[in-house]
């Protein structure tokens, strides 16, 4: 935690208490009904909300036991410490003391010895609180006491009443609970006593002469001591200090200059410890003169009490009191130590008289790192923690700063309801349910105070919404029927102007509108009502220079315009977006590139983002919907947007969170939390380069999510939690609201407190370690730096960038990157930097590369260069790959994590293998092979979740002309023992297009399934052989299965002719019997095939076995690609599944299999569910960003010119849709960190030309080939011919006949020769 604003301290004399308990400094103070316990300026130990006591009035800590007593006007509660030995110090309720009825006088508290507690009001009551609380002494008083305090040894009590000029000193006659007695004497004063202070030793065991300091309304400090212990008076007057004479004015007095004086006492032990600290520091710094320290060392030798007098102008006079209590007092026992200026104690001007009081506490512990500390309790609701070096505090030479402010403890006295920030995040306002607000400004990092209180605001009307202008100098509050402007330049904000308004609906939000003229003094704020009516006001504020000249210069506010926005159907809410990124400015043009200003959401889950621009000439504001996102989340409970196009939505149960990208309408994040974790707040921030950060608020914790680069290859998350903040250990009150500061600090409001959390994130926590990012050299990172690591451009040798280059067909660049990295790591040592471009130019990725042969390169080299470059590699050979992988295993590249280096080594090995096969494989085969190998390597590492390769890789192989080589390489990978699970994993039977080779490979699978076990069970291969229609082979296998008890019955059944109806029925009965037993799913499907019922067989595979690939493979093998059953499966099962999941890869494969190549191309651009009616409503997954893989644009470019049907499908895509598709994929590349590929895409993309009519009568459609910008002779004509009316009513069946020559497979040639 950076700092804490624990709440507004009560304006009471005993609102603050401090003690040194068992070597730990404790400070406790009361705020409302909260007890706040701290151990340092920013170290909050615990906040206890005492719901039984409505308002606390006094707190005191017992130095001996650590017990804390708090009181209201009627009751005292005692809290006891626990957990100190375990390192988790907390306090728990011990007991309560009820005070007999009285006139609601303020109670005073003081701890004595052995847990005795003195309670003073209209009587003095002394309780023994060990065990059972017992009243051991009681004395009624004529007037209620204002102060009643024990001396350090509890032998004396000093008490005084309100406006009383007498101090009663009660002398203890006996100790013990059985007979406790006191007698008293008076210490007379000329006027009312305002404060008293006992002299106290550092150690309670130390014996010290009693000394009492009293401050009187006549501005004098009187020192009372026991100079005559046998006299009638317990204490006698020892010395006086006149505070008015102690500080004489050195300048001409101004009219507003105050004559108030304040005083505090520094104990002799505290002063000694402070000078010892100063002496230790001076001994290590011999370069400077230490005249002031030498003077203080002389003073400290006599162990004086230090009496310090200050005024509101920063003047201070310090007096030493030596030998306090000595019978023979000398004139030299009271002496002046210093008179200095610039002791700045943050006194406010123009405060109410009851708020002008100040209470001081001082301490300096014996620990070597303990500085001199001054706590200043201002009764206007602040506690300041100052630290100083005594040689600087008392240095008579001029100094600019003698006290360093370390913390400001202030805040509200009621629960924080809402926190609103300014656009820059440098100011914010926090509000309570009582319509009281505090304006805060971002503090100076050097001072240690993250927030400083600028002003306070108390509004008589209910505040509905608020916004800040001019960095918190002015506040606009929206009420139900009016809007008010407040001037917050002074400590107490004042109402400048109020405007009433009348609207039909309810005002929902308050939005500051950006002004294109940044120097203008006019601001514009708008509200949007529930009827979607926008009302705008113009606010004129004085300039900075005018404010300096005339502090009373006021602001003005007038109505500017009103307009109807429409779209109010089932509207739930309109909210201003959280400002993120650079400050929002507007231009003269109203377009979708402007930053969003507000979002609206409806009951049906439709999100709309809004922007606006001012038209000052026409006196109007133009509104525009920049994006519309249909989330499918009905009745959302909460939504929040950022100005850089990110929207978070919470479902009606408040447990589901989704994050959307309005640019594309895509889902980026979806999470469900437990029922106890209800989401109640969403706050956006961003890094300076506009990477988004989201704080998700729960009742007692805040989860911070950061966006990540898209990762399509691993289907990685787009958002990850990087930090979790828990407040339950600090307070029992739930979180009210939270907001980001512009510096990256998170402000959390809980109860009447504000917690400001540091922007530094510990990189050793589990959440960061799980991200596997290269932060090993940093113990902590700024949250902005961490999110930058997770986003932004990747180095060209990053595995994700290399993989996307391979998909984009940039194999030459991939080779050059790997070779460049190989050269860079040759002489690399730990600590060196690696060039992110490995000596390549950015233009190498978007300017067409000419393939220069190795011989030509040799000719261009000089003879001198030949000496060194003869051994330079030209391609990625297996030897180069091995050497580079060895380097990656032992070196840590700064830009990569260990996981990423492992994946990089894998890609390098894959590229070397593909290079070896380059002459016999096309690009699609290389794409498939690369990612198949990656899939196999990653599957071997835990956790292995993906069973088979993705449909993206299947598509590459499906459109490859090198399928025979791929089949051979995959078979070798499984050592020639490929089973069906291996075939399913590789997707082989989805991408093989040669039916002869497909059936041959299926027979290989059948043989391997049969021989996979020692017993060689025919059941394992029955489905495969029956799909191949090789029943006789199966009969032979059953003949050899003598061990199987079903052998004879099965053999007998298989020998029958299943073309006859009776045997078909018998086979069906067996199939249904097996299904009834819920066993042998494949065996049941085999009996359906035996009966000739292909439809039921594939239904079993798809529905019972949940193996879609097996169903498709069986249909293709059994009845070919023209099968009606296969067509039905694709149309009724595969395409609806693709629409439900948003899987465009599966959809384009299914359409191509159906012969609908036009649709296969169109589905690459449009979401699947938009092209046909699906029986099921698409789920959220269908809208995920993963459904828009940028590799789709590579496939689209490849397929659209492959056949006439595909070209016709591309022609149905509107130019605007194609433009949006390309731009969207460029954004995806950018989000992935592949900015160079995005630049290449938008720079080199070729749009189709609009078709031209070639004939005048219009009887023939235009030739789609004319749309291509390059030669079109290689486009395959697969257009179906004219059909009769009867044929047109039928669904198209099967694939069209091939129009190009197909080379016969090797197997068919060998069959022709009898092999």
XYZ file of N, CA and C in Angstrom, residues 675-881:
621
model
N -20.535 -17.339 -5.892
C -21.748 -16.625 -5.501
C -21.477 -15.621 -4.387
N -20.431 -15.861 -3.590
C -20.094 -14.913 -2.519
C -19.329 -13.706 -3.045
N -18.820 -13.816 -4.275
C -18.053 -12.725 -4.883
C -18.940 -11.960 -5.849
N -19.747 -11.063 -5.348
C -20.599 -10.273 -6.237
C -19.815 -9.050 -6.701
N -19.839 -8.820 -7.997
C -19.107 -7.692 -8.591
C -19.923 -6.425 -8.382
N -19.282 -5.394 -7.824
C -20.017 -4.169 -7.539
C -19.367 -2.922 -8.126
N -18.190 -3.086 -8.751
C -17.534 -1.893 -9.268
C -16.575 -2.290 -10.388
N -16.467 -1.414 -11.398
C -15.542 -1.602 -12.518
C -14.858 -0.269 -12.782
N -13.531 -0.296 -12.862
C -12.785 0.943 -13.095
C -11.694 0.690 -14.120
N -11.642 1.573 -15.124
C -10.684 1.435 -16.216
C -9.509 2.387 -16.037
N -8.348 1.928 -16.470
C -7.177 2.783 -16.604
C -6.405 2.281 -17.821
N -5.300 2.940 -18.138
C -4.481 2.489 -19.261
C -3.066 2.992 -19.076
N -2.161 2.337 -19.762
C -0.771 2.782 -19.782
C -0.661 4.007 -20.692
N 0.457 4.735 -20.651
C 0.601 5.889 -21.552
C 0.453 5.529 -23.026
N 0.775 4.271 -23.408
C 0.597 3.877 -24.810
C -0.728 3.148 -25.030
N -1.692 3.382 -24.116
C -3.089 2.969 -24.286
C -3.276 1.457 -24.283
N -2.621 0.769 -23.352
C -2.919 -0.631 -23.072
C -3.830 -0.653 -21.853
N -4.926 -1.373 -21.931
C -5.984 -1.230 -20.936
C -5.725 -2.052 -19.672
N -6.221 -1.501 -18.546
C -6.167 -2.145 -17.238
C -7.546 -1.988 -16.616
N -8.051 -3.057 -15.997
C -9.389 -3.028 -15.397
C -9.307 -3.482 -13.946
N -9.879 -2.679 -13.050
C -10.009 -3.062 -11.639
C -11.441 -3.524 -11.410
N -11.593 -4.768 -10.936
C -12.908 -5.351 -10.690
C -13.120 -5.381 -9.183
N -14.118 -4.638 -8.715
C -14.334 -4.501 -7.285
C -15.359 -5.488 -6.760
N -14.990 -6.179 -5.686
C -15.877 -7.067 -4.939
C -16.071 -6.454 -3.547
N -16.897 -7.045 -2.684
C -17.104 -6.424 -1.365
C -15.826 -6.248 -0.548
N -14.902 -7.222 -0.603
C -13.720 -7.126 0.250
C -12.412 -7.318 -0.511
N -12.453 -7.233 -1.823
C -11.209 -7.353 -2.584
C -11.374 -6.686 -3.939
N -10.237 -6.441 -4.566
C -10.213 -5.869 -5.915
C -9.271 -6.718 -6.754
N -9.768 -7.223 -7.869
C -8.929 -7.943 -8.828
C -8.532 -6.977 -9.934
N -7.252 -6.947 -10.252
C -6.770 -6.086 -11.324
C -6.431 -6.959 -12.522
N -7.106 -6.704 -13.641
C -6.904 -7.450 -14.881
C -6.150 -6.569 -15.871
N -5.257 -7.178 -16.612
C -4.508 -6.461 -17.641
C -4.709 -7.161 -18.969
N -4.804 -6.381 -20.037
C -4.935 -6.989 -21.354
C -3.599 -7.578 -21.783
N -3.660 -8.615 -22.593
C -2.470 -9.270 -23.127
C -2.541 -9.286 -24.642
N -1.418 -9.636 -25.236
C -1.435 -9.841 -26.687
C -2.352 -11.013 -27.008
N -3.051 -10.899 -28.138
C -3.819 -12.040 -28.613
C -2.861 -13.178 -28.943
N -3.308 -14.392 -28.658
C -2.508 -15.577 -28.970
C -3.441 -16.614 -29.575
N -3.491 -16.641 -30.914
C -4.403 -17.557 -31.594
C -3.846 -18.968 -31.670
N -2.541 -19.107 -31.690
C -1.958 -20.434 -31.860
C -2.179 -21.296 -30.625
N -2.149 -20.682 -29.453
C -2.364 -21.431 -28.215
C -3.731 -21.155 -27.607
N -4.547 -20.362 -28.301
C -5.855 -19.960 -27.773
C -5.687 -19.387 -26.371
N -4.663 -18.545 -26.199
C -4.359 -17.978 -24.889
C -5.345 -16.906 -24.499
N -5.404 -16.587 -23.204
C -6.349 -15.556 -22.737
C -5.918 -14.172 -23.189
N -6.900 -13.320 -23.415
C -6.613 -11.928 -23.796
C -6.508 -11.024 -22.591
N -6.965 -11.492 -21.430
C -6.878 -10.739 -20.181
C -6.430 -11.673 -19.076
N -5.582 -11.175 -18.182
C -5.088 -11.997 -17.078
C -5.086 -11.170 -15.792
N -5.336 -11.819 -14.651
C -5.201 -11.104 -13.374
C -3.730 -10.930 -13.021
N -3.333 -9.721 -12.656
C -1.934 -9.471 -12.304
C -1.784 -9.074 -10.838
N -2.906 -8.808 -10.175
C -2.800 -8.403 -8.776
C -4.154 -8.581 -8.109
N -4.120 -8.862 -6.823
C -5.350 -8.983 -6.048
C -5.154 -8.256 -4.725
N -6.055 -7.342 -4.440
C -5.966 -6.520 -3.238
C -7.059 -6.966 -2.266
N -6.662 -7.326 -1.051
C -7.615 -7.741 -0.026
C -7.622 -6.696 1.091
N -8.804 -6.303 1.543
C -8.896 -5.288 2.592
C -9.449 -5.847 3.897
N -9.858 -7.113 3.901
C -10.531 -7.640 5.087
C -9.602 -7.679 6.296
N -8.306 -7.815 6.057
C -7.372 -7.829 7.176
C -7.166 -6.434 7.761
N -7.573 -5.397 7.036
C -7.404 -4.020 7.513
C -8.689 -3.434 8.076
N -9.826 -3.854 7.565
C -11.098 -3.270 7.972
C -12.205 -4.297 7.795
N -13.253 -4.121 8.562
C -14.420 -5.002 8.444
C -15.482 -4.402 7.540
N -15.240 -3.199 7.049
C -16.241 -2.506 6.229
C -16.053 -2.881 4.766
N -17.142 -3.172 4.016
C -16.994 -3.486 2.589
C -16.584 -2.271 1.771
N -16.085 -2.534 0.578
C -15.627 -1.472 -0.318
C -16.830 -0.687 -0.840
N -16.697 0.646 -0.821
C -17.753 1.495 -1.366
C -17.531 1.817 -2.831
N -16.300 2.188 -3.195
C -15.987 2.528 -4.585
C -14.472 2.544 -4.729
N -14.012 2.552 -5.959
C -12.576 2.643 -6.234
C -12.384 3.406 -7.533
N -11.174 3.953 -7.715
C -10.886 4.736 -8.916
C -9.377 4.763 -9.111
N -8.953 4.957 -10.359
C -7.527 5.037 -10.690
C -7.066 6.485 -10.681
N -5.868 6.712 -10.152
C -5.197 7.983 -10.346
C -4.426 7.935 -11.665
N -4.122 9.087 -12.195
C -3.378 9.123 -13.455
C -1.991 8.534 -13.336
N -1.435 8.506 -12.114
C -0.087 7.980 -11.905
C -0.038 6.464 -11.881
N -1.197 5.801 -11.861
C -1.224 4.342 -11.790
C -1.543 3.804 -10.414
N -1.745 4.701 -9.423
C -2.170 4.270 -8.092
C -3.669 4.019 -8.101
N -4.087 3.009 -7.338
C -5.514 2.697 -7.219
C -6.006 3.195 -5.872
N -7.074 4.000 -5.883
C -7.675 4.514 -4.662
C -8.923 3.690 -4.369
N -8.966 3.084 -3.179
C -10.090 2.244 -2.777
C -10.765 2.905 -1.586
N -12.052 3.178 -1.709
C -12.822 3.760 -0.624
C -13.596 2.687 0.106
N -13.353 2.566 1.419
C -14.061 1.564 2.218
C -14.393 2.187 3.562
N -15.672 2.159 3.928
C -16.073 2.871 5.125
C -15.798 4.352 4.937
N -15.179 4.974 5.937
C -14.826 6.396 5.814
C -13.365 6.572 5.439
N -12.737 5.517 4.918
C -11.309 5.537 4.628
C -11.040 5.427 3.134
N -9.877 5.960 2.746
C -9.383 5.809 1.383
C -8.013 5.139 1.455
N -7.861 4.008 0.751
C -6.574 3.334 0.662
C -5.983 3.634 -0.711
N -4.749 4.091 -0.741
C -4.070 4.377 -1.998
C -2.994 3.314 -2.191
N -3.192 2.449 -3.178
C -2.274 1.333 -3.395
C -1.199 1.721 -4.401
N -0.005 1.236 -4.118
C 1.154 1.590 -4.928
C 1.012 1.026 -6.332
N 1.609 1.725 -7.299
C 1.563 1.240 -8.684
C 2.591 0.149 -8.939
N 3.505 -0.072 -7.971
C 4.514 -1.133 -8.141
C 3.871 -2.490 -7.896
N 4.199 -3.463 -8.758
C 3.675 -4.822 -8.653
C 4.842 -5.764 -8.377
N 4.672 -6.616 -7.382
C 5.712 -7.581 -7.029
C 5.735 -8.682 -8.093
N 6.855 -8.814 -8.791
C 6.930 -9.803 -9.885
C 7.132 -11.219 -9.381
N 7.346 -11.384 -8.074
C 7.546 -12.743 -7.558
C 6.240 -13.401 -7.149
N 5.107 -12.667 -7.225
C 3.854 -13.318 -6.828
C 3.418 -14.313 -7.893
N 2.581 -15.236 -7.478
C 2.215 -16.374 -8.338
C 1.550 -15.925 -9.631
N 0.734 -14.872 -9.561
C 0.026 -14.436 -10.763
C 0.997 -13.963 -11.841
N 2.071 -13.279 -11.436
C 3.049 -12.797 -12.415
C 3.917 -13.955 -12.892
N 4.278 -14.857 -11.992
C 5.113 -15.994 -12.377
C 4.404 -16.857 -13.419
N 3.062 -16.981 -13.283
C 2.303 -17.807 -14.226
C 2.264 -17.205 -15.625
N 2.539 -15.902 -15.748
C 2.461 -15.249 -17.052
C 3.650 -15.580 -17.937
N 4.746 -16.029 -17.334
C 5.953 -16.391 -18.099
C 6.413 -15.245 -18.987
N 6.579 -14.076 -18.378
C 7.077 -12.928 -19.135
C 8.494 -12.616 -18.670
N 9.289 -11.967 -19.501
C 10.709 -11.748 -19.166
C 10.908 -10.636 -18.147
N 10.575 -10.901 -16.889
C 10.772 -9.897 -15.842
C 11.727 -10.435 -14.778
N 12.569 -11.427 -15.161
C 13.409 -12.071 -14.158
C 14.402 -11.098 -13.540
N 14.744 -10.014 -14.249
C 15.746 -9.094 -13.714
C 15.121 -8.020 -12.823
N 13.792 -8.037 -12.611
C 13.127 -7.004 -11.821
C 12.419 -7.653 -10.631
N 12.655 -7.119 -9.426
C 11.920 -7.591 -8.267
C 10.509 -7.022 -8.247
N 10.360 -5.798 -8.692
C 9.039 -5.193 -8.804
C 9.027 -4.295 -10.027
N 7.829 -4.119 -10.561
C 7.663 -3.302 -11.754
C 6.484 -2.373 -11.554
N 6.553 -1.215 -12.151
C 5.377 -0.353 -12.226
C 4.303 -1.093 -13.014
N 3.058 -0.896 -12.609
C 1.976 -1.592 -13.299
C 1.943 -1.215 -14.771
N 2.346 0.015 -15.107
C 2.397 0.415 -16.508
C 3.487 -0.356 -17.252
N 4.664 -0.528 -16.627
C 5.742 -1.272 -17.278
C 5.360 -2.737 -17.451
N 4.696 -3.285 -16.443
C 4.299 -4.686 -16.521
C 3.312 -4.911 -17.663
N 2.306 -4.042 -17.774
C 1.315 -4.202 -18.840
C 1.953 -3.960 -20.204
N 2.961 -3.097 -20.253
C 3.689 -2.897 -21.509
C 4.419 -4.170 -21.913
N 4.989 -4.896 -20.934
C 5.611 -6.186 -21.234
C 4.603 -7.160 -21.851
N 3.356 -7.076 -21.377
C 2.335 -8.014 -21.841
C 1.765 -7.622 -23.198
N 2.086 -6.436 -23.675
C 1.519 -5.927 -24.921
C 2.618 -5.284 -25.750
N 2.216 -4.637 -26.831
C 3.179 -3.916 -27.655
C 3.869 -4.810 -28.670
N 4.692 -4.220 -29.539
C 5.353 -4.983 -30.615
C 6.304 -6.036 -30.059
N 6.326 -7.169 -30.745
C 7.223 -8.264 -30.376
C 8.533 -8.151 -31.148
N 9.618 -8.669 -30.564
C 10.832 -8.797 -31.382
C 10.580 -9.797 -32.507
N 11.259 -9.639 -33.620
C 10.955 -10.470 -34.788
C 11.275 -11.935 -34.548
N 12.141 -12.234 -33.550
C 12.469 -13.639 -33.282
C 11.553 -14.251 -32.224
N 10.511 -13.514 -31.806
C 9.550 -14.082 -30.855
C 8.789 -15.220 -31.530
N 8.538 -16.324 -30.829
C 7.864 -17.464 -31.482
C 6.514 -17.106 -32.094
N 5.748 -16.206 -31.460
C 4.449 -15.840 -32.032
C 4.640 -15.088 -33.343
N 5.603 -14.193 -33.407
C 5.835 -13.448 -34.640
C 6.294 -14.393 -35.748
N 7.195 -15.315 -35.421
C 7.670 -16.273 -36.437
C 6.519 -17.133 -36.948
N 5.662 -17.594 -36.024
C 4.543 -18.447 -36.432
C 3.597 -17.687 -37.353
N 3.331 -16.428 -37.049
C 2.441 -15.654 -37.912
C 3.094 -15.351 -39.260
N 4.411 -15.186 -39.276
C 5.103 -15.007 -40.565
C 4.958 -16.257 -41.419
N 5.054 -17.420 -40.793
C 4.903 -18.676 -41.540
C 3.491 -18.779 -42.101
N 2.487 -18.431 -41.287
C 1.113 -18.479 -41.769
C 0.893 -17.487 -42.902
N 1.575 -16.341 -42.822
C 1.416 -15.317 -43.859
C 2.234 -15.621 -45.102
N 2.957 -16.730 -45.108
C 3.729 -17.116 -46.280
C 5.066 -16.408 -46.396
N 5.558 -15.824 -45.326
C 6.834 -15.098 -45.367
C 7.956 -16.033 -44.914
N 8.175 -17.085 -45.686
C 9.175 -18.083 -45.304
C 10.590 -17.549 -45.500
N 10.785 -16.686 -46.505
C 12.119 -16.107 -46.714
C 12.511 -15.264 -45.510
N 11.574 -14.459 -45.018
C 11.866 -13.622 -43.860
C 12.113 -14.466 -42.614
N 11.371 -15.560 -42.476
C 11.573 -16.442 -41.324
C 12.990 -17.003 -41.335
N 13.432 -17.429 -42.516
C 14.805 -17.947 -42.626
C 15.816 -16.865 -42.225
N 15.616 -15.646 -42.702
C 16.560 -14.567 -42.400
C 16.555 -14.215 -40.904
N 15.380 -14.275 -40.288
C 15.300 -13.991 -38.846
C 16.092 -15.025 -38.061
N 15.895 -16.291 -38.382
C 16.581 -17.351 -37.635
C 18.084 -17.254 -37.843
N 18.488 -16.991 -39.081
C 19.929 -16.858 -39.347
C 20.489 -15.630 -38.622
N 19.724 -14.535 -38.619
C 20.168 -13.341 -37.901
C 20.299 -13.594 -36.412
N 19.363 -14.350 -35.843
C 19.456 -14.685 -34.419
C 20.649 -15.596 -34.152
N 20.895 -16.499 -35.077
C 22.055 -17.398 -34.940
C 23.359 -16.583 -34.873
N 23.467 -15.571 -35.739
C 24.666 -14.724 -35.727
C 24.734 -13.888 -34.448
N 23.559 -13.385 -34.001
C 23.549 -12.521 -32.822
C 23.953 -13.272 -31.564
N 23.633 -14.573 -31.500
C 23.928 -15.343 -30.291
C 25.300 -16.001 -30.328
N 26.011 -15.823 -31.431
C 27.340 -16.440 -31.525
C 28.251 -15.943 -30.413
N 28.248 -14.633 -30.188
C 29.141 -14.034 -29.204
C 28.359 -13.354 -28.074
N 27.138 -13.838 -27.845
C 26.270 -13.240 -26.832
C 26.693 -13.709 -25.440
N 26.717 -12.752 -24.494
C 26.939 -13.092 -23.093
C 25.819 -12.458 -22.281
N 25.572 -13.031 -21.104
C 24.499 -12.553 -20.252
C 24.696 -11.076 -19.924
N 23.639 -10.320 -20.103
C 23.717 -8.872 -19.884
C 23.703 -8.084 -21.170
N 24.014 -8.737 -22.279
C 23.968 -8.059 -23.577
C 22.524 -7.888 -24.029
N 22.320 -6.937 -24.912
C 21.021 -6.755 -25.550
C 21.036 -7.434 -26.916
N 19.894 -7.935 -27.312
C 19.746 -8.530 -28.634
C 18.867 -7.608 -29.465
N 19.342 -7.243 -30.634
C 18.587 -6.367 -31.530
C 17.246 -7.016 -31.854
N 16.150 -6.293 -31.587
C 14.812 -6.858 -31.812
C 14.560 -7.163 -33.282
N 15.318 -6.549 -34.200
C 15.148 -6.796 -35.636
C 16.240 -7.704 -36.192
N 17.182 -8.127 -35.337
C 18.340 -8.946 -35.754
C 18.891 -8.468 -37.108
N 19.203 -7.187 -37.163
C 19.844 -6.537 -38.311
C 18.962 -6.496 -39.559
N 17.667 -6.776 -39.437
C 16.760 -6.641 -40.575
C 16.111 -5.259 -40.563
N 15.626 -4.839 -41.730
C 14.922 -3.565 -41.829
C 13.412 -3.806 -41.780
N 12.644 -2.888 -41.221
C 11.182 -3.070 -41.229
C 10.622 -3.275 -42.631
N 11.227 -2.614 -43.614
C 10.712 -2.735 -44.980
C 10.872 -4.141 -45.532
N 11.752 -4.954 -44.941
C 11.920 -6.333 -45.405
C 10.637 -7.129 -45.265
N 9.710 -6.654 -44.422
C 8.493 -7.422 -44.171
C 7.316 -6.952 -45.015
N 7.402 -5.777 -45.604
C 6.263 -5.335 -46.398
C 6.646 -4.931 -47.820
N 7.922 -4.992 -48.160
C 8.346 -4.785 -49.546
C 8.664 -6.145 -50.129
N 8.155 -6.405 -51.354
C 8.321 -7.723 -51.963
C 9.807 -8.058 -52.121
N 10.191 -9.248 -51.626
C 11.582 -9.673 -51.645
C 11.883 -10.450 -52.922
N 12.951 -10.073 -53.564
C 13.389 -10.814 -54.746
C 14.323 -11.922 -54.301
N 14.061 -13.119 -54.779
C 14.851 -14.281 -54.387
C 16.157 -14.294 -55.182
N 17.236 -13.938 -54.527
C 18.553 -13.909 -55.166
C 19.265 -15.221 -54.880
N 19.773 -15.841 -55.903
C 20.428 -17.141 -55.725
C 21.729 -16.982 -54.961
N 22.174 -18.075 -54.425
C 23.406 -18.067 -53.644
C 24.599 -17.694 -54.532
N 24.624 -18.177 -55.779
C 25.736 -17.870 -56.682
C 25.789 -16.380 -56.988
N 24.592 -15.790 -57.192
C 24.559 -14.353 -57.471
C 25.063 -13.550 -56.285
N 24.727 -14.004 -55.085
C 25.208 -13.302 -53.895
C 26.720 -13.372 -53.799
N 27.274 -14.527 -54.162
C 28.728 -14.692 -54.101
C 29.422 -13.711 -55.029
N 28.797 -13.485 -56.206
C 29.430 -12.592 -57.171
C 29.451 -11.145 -56.680
N 28.474 -10.772 -55.894
C 28.405 -9.377 -55.440
C 29.340 -9.095 -54.282
N 29.897 -10.084 -53.677
C 30.765 -9.862 -52.525
C 32.171 -9.481 -52.968
N 32.834 -8.737 -52.149
C 34.234 -8.416 -52.415
C 35.106 -9.578 -52.008
N 36.294 -9.592 -52.540
C 37.216 -10.680 -52.188
C 37.579 -10.613 -50.713
N 37.595 -9.389 -50.174
C 37.918 -9.250 -48.747
C 36.806 -9.866 -47.908
N 35.548 -9.613 -48.320
C 34.430 -10.148 -47.552
C 34.359 -11.652 -47.641
N 34.842 -12.195 -48.793
C 34.790 -13.657 -48.941
C 35.563 -14.366 -47.856
N 36.633 -13.727 -47.371
C 37.471 -14.382 -46.365
C 36.636 -14.692 -45.130
N 35.715 -13.796 -44.817
C 34.968 -13.940 -43.581
C 33.586 -14.544 -43.796
N 33.015 -14.413 -44.996
C 31.609 -14.764 -45.188
C 31.396 -16.076 -45.916
N 32.479 -16.798 -46.204
C 32.293 -18.060 -46.929
C 31.409 -19.024 -46.160
N 31.539 -18.988 -44.810
C 30.789 -19.957 -44.019
C 29.449 -19.419 -43.540
N 29.029 -18.235 -44.030
C 27.739 -17.695 -43.609
C 26.618 -18.551 -44.172
N 25.670 -18.981 -43.303
C 24.573 -19.841 -43.783
C 23.600 -19.070 -44.670
N 23.087 -19.750 -45.672
C 22.092 -19.155 -46.557
C 20.683 -19.614 -46.217
N 20.548 -20.809 -45.662
C 19.242 -21.348 -45.258
C 19.381 -21.969 -43.880
N 18.249 -22.288 -43.293
C 18.242 -22.900 -41.957
C 18.421 -24.405 -42.132
N 19.638 -24.818 -42.000
C 19.942 -26.250 -42.101
C 19.749 -26.909 -40.742
N 19.766 -28.239 -40.743
C 19.622 -28.949 -39.475
C 20.814 -28.683 -38.561
N 22.019 -28.490 -39.148
C 23.198 -28.204 -38.327
C 23.067 -26.834 -37.669
N 22.615 -25.823 -38.433
C 22.427 -24.489 -37.865
C 21.360 -24.523 -36.770
N 20.269 -25.243 -37.041
C 19.196 -25.325 -36.055
C 19.685 -25.970 -34.764
